[in-house]
């Protein structure tokens, strides 16, 4: 499914909607990682365990692959349960992984003007007898209340999978996001907190879950020589093309599928390659630098009186700045203007999850009005390090 608002090609300075720039030196350390082989990946996993204070950590080819493995492990631990409760507005990769794992998607609507569950409904939704797990999600890095979900889910024997795909390195209430649920995941894809071209991380301190995943990891292939080469070439291309002076070019090439979000359960599932683990080298420092740059930009946007949905404070871990506009028409206008001026504002996911045709068993009709409203009215503003003060002013002018 294409994003709805692809317009005329804008030639000239164009901001990507999200960017964790890859530098030439990252590719060099990726190359060095290749020569370290499996040890490079193990070192990365050990570093993650140390920083996040968890006993189990697995690095794989994407956030979707991470979620797939988590779901398979939970399914083994709780046979007889086959439904996964997710927010009705989230990344299409999430239902893709659920379907791939042979499980069924169940939706809970979003709170009014929040990007978290509607907690008035969540308790009731969790009464359904076949729910295996629930997936609170830190969309754009805005903290979701995982603790509250755990309080509702634990005594019902429902696992809490914390989707921190967009929140690696962020903290909330003194706890590291990704470590509050029974098991958590990060993504290192393009457009996430920091990037190894593609990649995903599983974290858990639960030995049952950890062992069930470990057992599966042994059977998962690594990247073959051809796939590693593709990855390296893609990394080089990304490091060159993400610059605002050039980004209009890849953006105008439809086969690169930039800015596209799709439902597709047929994604590859691999162990992270030594090249990617090498690219990740120095990840704590890199994430900190990126976090600082993004939070500074988000602060500047907020200083104009613009706030994320629900008037919530700007949290330091934002990777894009979500804003609810008055209606669908306002959203179209802003996206059209952004497209014409190369400002990198994006429309988010094209529809609520019940709008995905392949999930025909979901309740039809207007079952998830808050999620629909978010899909219709929300845009996200870029805050990555390539956004300068001039761009912020031009972006803000479209909104106030
Ligand atoms: C990106 C994303 C994923 C999937 O991560 P990939 O690495 O792209 O597979 C899952 N959940 C959310 C909320 C995401 O934003």
PDB file of N, CA, C and O in Angstrom, residues 319-358:
ATOM      1  N   UNK A 319      11.457  10.626  18.015  1.00  0.00           N
ATOM      2  CA  UNK A 319      12.231  10.539  16.766  1.00  0.00           C
ATOM      3  C   UNK A 319      11.545  11.296  15.624  1.00  0.00           C
ATOM      4  O   UNK A 319      12.172  11.623  14.627  1.00  0.00           O
ATOM      5  N   UNK A 320      10.243  11.544  15.747  1.00  0.00           N
ATOM      6  CA  UNK A 320       9.517  12.477  14.889  1.00  0.00           C
ATOM      7  C   UNK A 320       8.507  13.161  15.797  1.00  0.00           C
ATOM      8  O   UNK A 320       8.162  12.629  16.842  1.00  0.00           O
ATOM      9  N   UNK A 321       8.026  14.306  15.398  1.00  0.00           N
ATOM     10  CA  UNK A 321       7.156  15.087  16.265  1.00  0.00           C
ATOM     11  C   UNK A 321       5.719  14.963  15.750  1.00  0.00           C
ATOM     12  O   UNK A 321       5.367  15.575  14.751  1.00  0.00           O
ATOM     13  N   UNK A 322       4.884  14.149  16.425  1.00  0.00           N
ATOM     14  CA  UNK A 322       3.518  13.955  15.937  1.00  0.00           C
ATOM     15  C   UNK A 322       2.619  15.131  16.307  1.00  0.00           C
ATOM     16  O   UNK A 322       2.705  15.644  17.425  1.00  0.00           O
ATOM     17  N   UNK A 323       1.769  15.542  15.381  1.00  0.00           N
ATOM     18  CA  UNK A 323       0.836  16.640  15.625  1.00  0.00           C
ATOM     19  C   UNK A 323      -0.517  16.268  15.020  1.00  0.00           C
ATOM     20  O   UNK A 323      -0.588  15.830  13.876  1.00  0.00           O
ATOM     21  N   UNK A 324      -1.586  16.446  15.797  1.00  0.00           N
ATOM     22  CA  UNK A 324      -2.936  16.209  15.264  1.00  0.00           C
ATOM     23  C   UNK A 324      -3.444  17.512  14.656  1.00  0.00           C
ATOM     24  O   UNK A 324      -3.495  18.534  15.335  1.00  0.00           O
ATOM     25  N   UNK A 325      -3.853  17.487  13.404  1.00  0.00           N
ATOM     26  CA  UNK A 325      -4.409  18.683  12.768  1.00  0.00           C
ATOM     27  C   UNK A 325      -5.930  18.653  12.892  1.00  0.00           C
ATOM     28  O   UNK A 325      -6.505  17.676  13.367  1.00  0.00           O
ATOM     29  N   UNK A 326      -6.572  19.754  12.446  1.00  0.00           N
ATOM     30  CA  UNK A 326      -8.003  19.904  12.670  1.00  0.00           C
ATOM     31  C   UNK A 326      -8.815  18.800  11.976  1.00  0.00           C
ATOM     32  O   UNK A 326      -9.730  18.227  12.547  1.00  0.00           O
ATOM     33  N   UNK A 327      -8.470  18.479  10.737  1.00  0.00           N
ATOM     34  CA  UNK A 327      -9.228  17.468   9.995  1.00  0.00           C
ATOM     35  C   UNK A 327      -8.402  16.948   8.819  1.00  0.00           C
ATOM     36  O   UNK A 327      -7.265  17.360   8.619  1.00  0.00           O
ATOM     37  N   UNK A 328      -9.005  16.033   8.063  1.00  0.00           N
ATOM     38  CA  UNK A 328      -8.295  15.391   6.957  1.00  0.00           C
ATOM     39  C   UNK A 328      -7.865  16.416   5.904  1.00  0.00           C
ATOM     40  O   UNK A 328      -6.791  16.295   5.296  1.00  0.00           O
ATOM     41  N   UNK A 329      -8.703  17.430   5.721  1.00  0.00           N
ATOM     42  CA  UNK A 329      -8.401  18.454   4.719  1.00  0.00           C
ATOM     43  C   UNK A 329      -7.137  19.232   5.117  1.00  0.00           C
ATOM     44  O   UNK A 329      -6.248  19.465   4.284  1.00  0.00           O
ATOM     45  N   UNK A 330      -7.056  19.588   6.390  1.00  0.00           N
ATOM     46  CA  UNK A 330      -5.881  20.313   6.888  1.00  0.00           C
ATOM     47  C   UNK A 330      -4.620  19.467   6.692  1.00  0.00           C
ATOM     48  O   UNK A 330      -3.562  19.972   6.311  1.00  0.00           O
ATOM     49  N   UNK A 331      -4.754  18.173   6.939  1.00  0.00           N
ATOM     50  CA  UNK A 331      -3.599  17.284   6.772  1.00  0.00           C
ATOM     51  C   UNK A 331      -3.133  17.264   5.314  1.00  0.00           C
ATOM     52  O   UNK A 331      -1.946  17.376   5.027  1.00  0.00           O
ATOM     53  N   UNK A 332      -4.095  17.150   4.408  1.00  0.00           N
ATOM     54  CA  UNK A 332      -3.740  17.121   2.987  1.00  0.00           C
ATOM     55  C   UNK A 332      -3.009  18.393   2.582  1.00  0.00           C
ATOM     56  O   UNK A 332      -2.029  18.345   1.849  1.00  0.00           O
ATOM     57  N   UNK A 333      -3.513  19.498   3.075  1.00  0.00           N
ATOM     58  CA  UNK A 333      -2.916  20.786   2.723  1.00  0.00           C
ATOM     59  C   UNK A 333      -1.477  20.886   3.207  1.00  0.00           C
ATOM     60  O   UNK A 333      -0.582  21.284   2.462  1.00  0.00           O
ATOM     61  N   UNK A 334      -1.274  20.498   4.463  1.00  0.00           N
ATOM     62  CA  UNK A 334       0.076  20.576   5.037  1.00  0.00           C
ATOM     63  C   UNK A 334       1.028  19.645   4.277  1.00  0.00           C
ATOM     64  O   UNK A 334       2.161  20.012   3.954  1.00  0.00           O
ATOM     65  N   UNK A 335       0.560  18.428   3.969  1.00  0.00           N
ATOM     66  CA  UNK A 335       1.437  17.487   3.272  1.00  0.00           C
ATOM     67  C   UNK A 335       1.777  17.973   1.869  1.00  0.00           C
ATOM     68  O   UNK A 335       2.901  17.821   1.392  1.00  0.00           O
ATOM     69  N   UNK A 336       0.792  18.584   1.218  1.00  0.00           N
ATOM     70  CA  UNK A 336       1.027  19.091  -0.136  1.00  0.00           C
ATOM     71  C   UNK A 336       2.071  20.218  -0.093  1.00  0.00           C
ATOM     72  O   UNK A 336       3.009  20.228  -0.884  1.00  0.00           O
ATOM     73  N   UNK A 337       1.906  21.123   0.869  1.00  0.00           N
ATOM     74  CA  UNK A 337       2.850  22.239   0.981  1.00  0.00           C
ATOM     75  C   UNK A 337       4.247  21.723   1.341  1.00  0.00           C
ATOM     76  O   UNK A 337       5.259  22.182   0.800  1.00  0.00           O
ATOM     77  N   UNK A 338       4.305  20.737   2.241  1.00  0.00           N
ATOM     78  CA  UNK A 338       5.595  20.186   2.640  1.00  0.00           C
ATOM     79  C   UNK A 338       6.293  19.526   1.452  1.00  0.00           C
ATOM     80  O   UNK A 338       7.496  19.678   1.242  1.00  0.00           O
ATOM     81  N   UNK A 339       5.484  18.813   0.669  1.00  0.00           N
ATOM     82  CA  UNK A 339       6.015  18.129  -0.518  1.00  0.00           C
ATOM     83  C   UNK A 339       6.614  19.150  -1.494  1.00  0.00           C
ATOM     84  O   UNK A 339       7.722  18.977  -2.000  1.00  0.00           O
ATOM     85  N   UNK A 340       5.883  20.229  -1.710  1.00  0.00           N
ATOM     86  CA  UNK A 340       6.334  21.247  -2.668  1.00  0.00           C
ATOM     87  C   UNK A 340       7.599  21.943  -2.182  1.00  0.00           C
ATOM     88  O   UNK A 340       8.422  22.371  -2.983  1.00  0.00           O
ATOM     89  N   UNK A 341       7.770  22.050  -0.864  1.00  0.00           N
ATOM     90  CA  UNK A 341       8.925  22.787  -0.337  1.00  0.00           C
ATOM     91  C   UNK A 341      10.019  21.882   0.206  1.00  0.00           C
ATOM     92  O   UNK A 341      11.005  22.369   0.756  1.00  0.00           O
ATOM     93  N   UNK A 342       9.804  20.553   0.134  1.00  0.00           N
ATOM     94  CA  UNK A 342      10.849  19.637   0.597  1.00  0.00           C
ATOM     95  C   UNK A 342      11.087  19.690   2.092  1.00  0.00           C
ATOM     96  O   UNK A 342      12.223  19.625   2.552  1.00  0.00           O
ATOM     97  N   UNK A 343      10.000  19.783   2.886  1.00  0.00           N
ATOM     98  CA  UNK A 343      10.163  19.962   4.330  1.00  0.00           C
ATOM     99  C   UNK A 343      10.139  18.657   5.138  1.00  0.00           C
ATOM    100  O   UNK A 343      10.346  18.675   6.341  1.00  0.00           O
ATOM    101  N   UNK A 344       9.861  17.540   4.499  1.00  0.00           N
ATOM    102  CA  UNK A 344       9.975  16.255   5.191  1.00  0.00           C
ATOM    103  C   UNK A 344       8.883  15.951   6.201  1.00  0.00           C
ATOM    104  O   UNK A 344       9.048  15.086   7.053  1.00  0.00           O
ATOM    105  N   UNK A 345       7.747  16.656   6.119  1.00  0.00           N
ATOM    106  CA  UNK A 345       6.617  16.303   6.986  1.00  0.00           C
ATOM    107  C   UNK A 345       5.996  15.036   6.420  1.00  0.00           C
ATOM    108  O   UNK A 345       5.875  14.900   5.204  1.00  0.00           O
ATOM    109  N   UNK A 346       5.616  14.094   7.291  1.00  0.00           N
ATOM    110  CA  UNK A 346       5.051  12.863   6.730  1.00  0.00           C
ATOM    111  C   UNK A 346       3.691  12.575   7.330  1.00  0.00           C
ATOM    112  O   UNK A 346       3.326  13.094   8.380  1.00  0.00           O
ATOM    113  N   UNK A 347       2.932  11.746   6.626  1.00  0.00           N
ATOM    114  CA  UNK A 347       1.537  11.513   6.986  1.00  0.00           C
ATOM    115  C   UNK A 347       1.311  10.347   7.920  1.00  0.00           C
ATOM    116  O   UNK A 347       0.187  10.025   8.240  1.00  0.00           O
ATOM    117  N   UNK A 348       2.389   9.705   8.371  1.00  0.00           N
ATOM    118  CA  UNK A 348       2.196   8.554   9.257  1.00  0.00           C
ATOM    119  C   UNK A 348       1.626   7.358   8.504  1.00  0.00           C
ATOM    120  O   UNK A 348       1.677   7.305   7.275  1.00  0.00           O
ATOM    121  N   UNK A 349       1.074   6.407   9.228  1.00  0.00           N
ATOM    122  CA  UNK A 349       0.522   5.208   8.576  1.00  0.00           C
ATOM    123  C   UNK A 349      -0.780   5.579   7.890  1.00  0.00           C
ATOM    124  O   UNK A 349      -1.554   6.385   8.408  1.00  0.00           O
ATOM    125  N   UNK A 350      -1.049   4.987   6.718  1.00  0.00           N
ATOM    126  CA  UNK A 350      -2.171   5.451   5.894  1.00  0.00           C
ATOM    127  C   UNK A 350      -3.563   5.201   6.483  1.00  0.00           C
ATOM    128  O   UNK A 350      -4.502   5.894   6.126  1.00  0.00           O
ATOM    129  N   UNK A 351      -3.697   4.230   7.369  1.00  0.00           N
ATOM    130  CA  UNK A 351      -5.034   3.918   7.875  1.00  0.00           C
ATOM    131  C   UNK A 351      -4.888   3.208   9.217  1.00  0.00           C
ATOM    132  O   UNK A 351      -3.798   2.743   9.577  1.00  0.00           O
ATOM    133  N   UNK A 352      -5.993   3.103   9.943  1.00  0.00           N
ATOM    134  CA  UNK A 352      -6.006   2.250  11.136  1.00  0.00           C
ATOM    135  C   UNK A 352      -5.815   0.805  10.663  1.00  0.00           C
ATOM    136  O   UNK A 352      -6.028   0.488   9.493  1.00  0.00           O
ATOM    137  N   UNK A 353      -5.430  -0.081  11.593  1.00  0.00           N
ATOM    138  CA  UNK A 353      -5.094  -1.458  11.221  1.00  0.00           C
ATOM    139  C   UNK A 353      -6.309  -2.197  10.645  1.00  0.00           C
ATOM    140  O   UNK A 353      -6.168  -3.075   9.799  1.00  0.00           O
ATOM    141  N   UNK A 354      -7.525  -1.845  11.066  1.00  0.00           N
ATOM    142  CA  UNK A 354      -8.695  -2.545  10.526  1.00  0.00           C
ATOM    143  C   UNK A 354      -8.949  -2.169   9.063  1.00  0.00           C
ATOM    144  O   UNK A 354      -9.773  -2.789   8.406  1.00  0.00           O
ATOM    145  N   UNK A 355      -8.211  -1.171   8.559  1.00  0.00           N
ATOM    146  CA  UNK A 355      -8.316  -0.819   7.147  1.00  0.00           C
ATOM    147  C   UNK A 355      -7.459  -1.706   6.245  1.00  0.00           C
ATOM    148  O   UNK A 355      -7.488  -1.566   5.021  1.00  0.00           O
ATOM    149  N   UNK A 356      -6.679  -2.605   6.827  1.00  0.00           N
ATOM    150  CA  UNK A 356      -5.847  -3.509   6.020  1.00  0.00           C
ATOM    151  C   UNK A 356      -6.723  -4.641   5.485  1.00  0.00           C
ATOM    152  O   UNK A 356      -7.257  -5.441   6.252  1.00  0.00           O
ATOM    153  N   UNK A 357      -6.875  -4.681   4.177  1.00  0.00           N
ATOM    154  CA  UNK A 357      -7.802  -5.622   3.540  1.00  0.00           C
ATOM    155  C   UNK A 357      -7.547  -7.073   3.896  1.00  0.00           C
ATOM    156  O   UNK A 357      -8.481  -7.858   4.069  1.00  0.00           O
ATOM    157  N   UNK A 358      -6.268  -7.448   4.045  1.00  0.00           N
ATOM    158  CA  UNK A 358      -5.931  -8.854   4.312  1.00  0.00           C
ATOM    159  C   UNK A 358      -6.432  -9.315   5.684  1.00  0.00           C
ATOM    160  O   UNK A 358      -6.507 -10.505   5.953  1.00  0.00           O
TER     161      UNK A 358
END
